[in-house]
Amino acid sequence: MNQSGIESSELERNLTILRKEEVRGGFRSDIKNLIKNSPHFLSKLVRHILDENFPDTLHQELIERCGIELREKYYRHRRNLDFRLTVLEAYDYKCAVCGFSAQSNGRYLALEAAHIKWHAFGGADSIDNGIALCSLHHKLFDFGAFGIHEGMIVYSEKIVGNQAFDIHCKSFHGKSIGVPNNYIHQPLKENIEWHSTEVFKYPARKIKASEG
Ligand SMILES: [Zn+2]
């Protein structure tokens, strides 16, 4: 365990091996033809790959980053509504990072229930795999811009931004993450560890003595 809190993962080492061996992935030629000739097949394939591997918050960005043009409009799934409601209630309808909370006629806005271990990787729709986050922090959490280590918010060194980023994001580095009202609803350690190992973008920023 280094000073920054989160152990560097094996991922970097594995990536180095894959790059060195020039490992490539791709589709068979019959599948390639289908992709080329059937927009409907392409949509279904994209949906399947995204659902199986990434949380909803990253789907649109991945589609754009890969330069995929879908003729059919891409809709996000409406997942388990109970999960959202129970998680938000457990966290008192506040973002566990910044404390953001806003509502209109009793409907909470830009406040989401994030899966700590992604649904796509078998993460449960259970309260101990959930955390209430505002839309901004949900997206950054799913991207791995920050993780949780020993109850603290730890930002990645790989994420930089302007002054607004420092105010809304980096200023929470080293601070305690919000906890649910009831201790028994705390996130399971194994889910947090999964996020640290699989999602967080190493290396972590150092935590100064003045932070926290
Ligand atoms: Zn927030």
Coordinates of C-alpha atoms and ligand atoms in Angstrom, one line a residue:
M1 CA 0.0 0.0 0.0
N2 CA 1.6 3.3 -1.0
Q3 CA 1.2 6.7 0.6
S4 CA -1.6 7.7 -1.8
G5 CA -3.8 5.0 -0.4
I6 CA -4.7 2.8 -3.3
E7 CA -2.5 0.0 -4.4
S8 CA -1.4 0.0 -8.1
S9 CA -3.1 -2.8 -9.9
E10 CA -1.9 -5.6 -12.0
L11 CA -3.8 -4.0 -14.8
E12 CA -0.9 -1.8 -15.9
R13 CA 1.4 -4.8 -16.0
N14 CA -1.1 -6.8 -18.0
L15 CA -1.6 -4.0 -20.5
T16 CA 2.2 -3.8 -21.0
I17 CA 2.3 -7.5 -21.9
L18 CA -0.7 -7.2 -24.3
R19 CA 1.0 -4.2 -26.0
K20 CA 4.3 -5.9 -26.2
E21 CA 2.8 -9.0 -27.8
E22 CA 0.7 -6.8 -30.1
V23 CA -2.5 -8.6 -29.2
R24 CA -5.4 -7.4 -31.3
G25 CA -9.1 -8.1 -31.2
G26 CA -11.7 -8.1 -33.9
F27 CA -14.8 -9.6 -35.5
R28 CA -15.0 -12.5 -38.0
S29 CA -15.5 -11.4 -41.6
D30 CA -19.2 -12.6 -41.6
I31 CA -19.9 -10.5 -38.5
K32 CA -18.0 -7.5 -40.1
N33 CA -20.3 -7.8 -43.2
L34 CA -23.4 -7.8 -41.0
I35 CA -22.2 -4.7 -39.1
K36 CA -21.5 -3.0 -42.4
N37 CA -24.8 -3.9 -44.0
S38 CA -27.3 -3.9 -41.2
P39 CA -27.8 -0.8 -39.0
H40 CA -30.2 -2.7 -36.9
F41 CA -27.7 -5.4 -36.2
L42 CA -25.1 -2.8 -35.3
S43 CA -27.4 -1.1 -32.8
K44 CA -28.1 -4.4 -31.2
L45 CA -24.5 -5.3 -31.0
V46 CA -23.5 -1.9 -29.6
R47 CA -26.2 -2.2 -27.0
H48 CA -25.1 -5.7 -26.0
I49 CA -21.4 -4.8 -25.7
L50 CA -22.2 -1.7 -23.6
D51 CA -24.7 -3.5 -21.4
E52 CA -22.3 -6.4 -20.7
N53 CA -19.3 -4.2 -20.0
F54 CA -20.0 -0.7 -18.9
P55 CA -22.4 1.3 -16.6
D56 CA -25.1 3.4 -18.3
T57 CA -23.3 6.7 -17.5
L58 CA -20.5 5.9 -19.9
H59 CA -22.5 4.5 -22.8
Q60 CA -23.2 7.7 -24.8
E61 CA -19.6 8.9 -24.4
L62 CA -18.2 5.5 -25.6
I63 CA -20.5 5.5 -28.7
E64 CA -19.2 9.0 -29.6
R65 CA -15.6 8.2 -28.8
C66 CA -15.6 5.2 -31.0
G67 CA -17.1 7.2 -33.8
I68 CA -20.1 4.9 -34.2
E69 CA -23.1 6.4 -35.9
L70 CA -26.2 4.7 -34.9
R71 CA -29.2 5.3 -37.1
E72 CA -31.6 4.2 -34.4
K73 CA -31.8 6.4 -31.4
Y74 CA -30.0 5.1 -28.4
Y75 CA -32.0 4.8 -25.2
R76 CA -30.7 4.1 -21.8
H77 CA -32.3 1.3 -19.9
R78 CA -34.6 2.1 -17.0
R79 CA -33.1 -0.1 -14.4
N80 CA -34.4 -1.2 -11.1
L81 CA -36.3 1.8 -9.7
D82 CA -36.4 0.4 -6.1
F83 CA -32.6 0.4 -6.1
R84 CA -32.5 4.1 -6.8
L85 CA -35.2 4.9 -4.2
T86 CA -33.7 2.9 -1.4
V87 CA -30.1 4.1 -2.0
L88 CA -31.2 7.8 -2.2
E89 CA -33.3 7.4 1.0
A90 CA -30.4 5.7 2.8
Y91 CA -28.1 8.7 2.0
D92 CA -30.7 11.2 2.9
Y93 CA -31.1 12.4 -0.7
K94 CA -27.7 13.9 -0.8
C95 CA -24.6 13.2 -2.9
A96 CA -22.1 11.3 -0.8
V97 CA -19.3 13.4 -2.2
C98 CA -20.5 17.0 -2.4
G99 CA -23.7 16.9 -0.5
F100 CA -25.7 18.2 -3.5
S101 CA -29.5 17.9 -3.2
A102 CA -32.2 19.6 -5.3
Q103 CA -35.8 18.8 -5.9
S104 CA -38.8 20.0 -7.8
N105 CA -42.3 19.0 -6.6
G106 CA -40.7 16.2 -4.5
R107 CA -38.7 14.8 -7.4
Y108 CA -35.0 14.7 -6.8
L109 CA -33.0 16.2 -9.7
A110 CA -29.5 15.2 -10.9
L111 CA -29.2 12.8 -8.0
E112 CA -28.5 9.1 -8.8
A113 CA -27.9 5.8 -7.2
A114 CA -24.6 4.5 -8.5
H115 CA -23.6 0.9 -8.5
I116 CA -20.2 0.6 -6.9
K117 CA -19.6 -2.8 -8.5
W118 CA -21.0 -2.4 -12.0
H119 CA -24.2 -4.1 -12.9
A120 CA -22.4 -5.4 -16.0
F121 CA -20.0 -7.3 -13.8
G122 CA -22.5 -8.9 -11.5
G123 CA -22.9 -6.0 -9.1
A124 CA -26.1 -6.4 -7.2
D125 CA -29.0 -4.0 -7.1
S126 CA -28.6 -4.0 -3.3
I127 CA -28.1 -1.1 -0.9
D128 CA -24.6 -2.4 0.1
N129 CA -23.6 -2.0 -3.5
G130 CA -25.0 1.5 -3.9
I131 CA -24.0 5.0 -3.2
A132 CA -26.0 8.2 -3.8
L133 CA -24.1 10.6 -6.1
C134 CA -25.0 13.7 -8.0
S135 CA -24.9 13.3 -11.8
L136 CA -21.4 14.8 -12.0
H137 CA -19.8 12.7 -9.3
H138 CA -21.6 9.6 -10.6
K139 CA -20.1 10.0 -14.0
L140 CA -16.6 10.7 -12.6
F141 CA -16.9 7.7 -10.2
D142 CA -17.9 5.3 -13.1
F143 CA -15.0 6.7 -15.1
G144 CA -12.6 6.0 -12.2
A145 CA -11.7 9.7 -11.7
F146 CA -12.0 9.0 -8.0
G147 CA -12.3 6.0 -5.8
I148 CA -12.9 5.3 -2.1
H149 CA -10.2 4.2 0.2
E150 CA -10.7 3.7 3.9
G151 CA -13.7 5.9 3.8
M152 CA -11.9 8.7 2.0
I153 CA -12.5 10.2 -1.5
V154 CA -9.3 9.7 -3.4
Y155 CA -8.8 11.3 -6.8
S156 CA -6.7 10.0 -9.6
E157 CA -3.6 11.9 -10.8
K158 CA -4.7 11.3 -14.3
I159 CA -7.7 13.6 -14.1
V160 CA -7.0 17.3 -14.3
G161 CA -9.2 20.3 -15.0
N162 CA -9.8 23.9 -14.7
Q163 CA -10.6 26.0 -11.6
A164 CA -14.2 24.7 -11.6
F165 CA -12.9 21.2 -11.6
D166 CA -10.8 22.0 -8.5
I167 CA -13.8 23.5 -6.7
H168 CA -16.4 20.9 -7.6
C169 CA -14.1 17.8 -7.6
K170 CA -10.5 18.0 -6.5
S171 CA -11.4 19.9 -3.3
F172 CA -13.0 16.7 -2.0
H173 CA -9.8 14.7 -2.4
G174 CA -8.9 13.2 1.0
K175 CA -12.2 14.1 2.5
S176 CA -14.6 11.5 4.1
I177 CA -17.2 10.0 1.8
G178 CA -20.8 10.4 3.0
V179 CA -22.2 7.4 4.8
P180 CA -25.8 6.1 4.9
N181 CA -28.0 7.0 7.9
N182 CA -27.9 3.4 9.1
Y183 CA -24.6 1.6 9.6
I184 CA -26.0 -1.7 8.2
H185 CA -26.5 0.0 4.8
Q186 CA -22.8 0.8 4.4
P187 CA -21.2 -0.4 1.1
L188 CA -19.6 -3.8 1.3
K189 CA -15.8 -3.6 1.4
E190 CA -15.5 -6.1 -1.5
N191 CA -17.6 -3.9 -3.8
I192 CA -15.4 -0.9 -3.0
E193 CA -12.3 -3.0 -3.6
W194 CA -13.7 -4.1 -6.9
H195 CA -14.1 -0.5 -8.0
S196 CA -10.6 0.3 -6.8
T197 CA -9.1 -2.6 -8.7
E198 CA -11.2 -2.5 -11.9
V199 CA -12.3 1.1 -12.4
F200 CA -10.1 3.6 -10.6
K201 CA -7.5 5.3 -12.8
Y202 CA -4.1 4.8 -11.2
P203 CA -2.1 6.4 -9.8
A204 CA -3.9 8.0 -7.0
R205 CA -3.1 11.6 -5.9
K206 CA -1.1 11.9 -2.7
I207 CA -3.0 12.9 0.3
K208 CA -1.5 15.8 2.2
A209 CA -1.6 16.0 6.0
S210 CA -3.8 19.1 5.7
E211 CA -6.5 17.2 3.7
G212 CA -9.0 14.8 5.2
Ligands
ZN1 ZN -21.8 15.5 -6.0

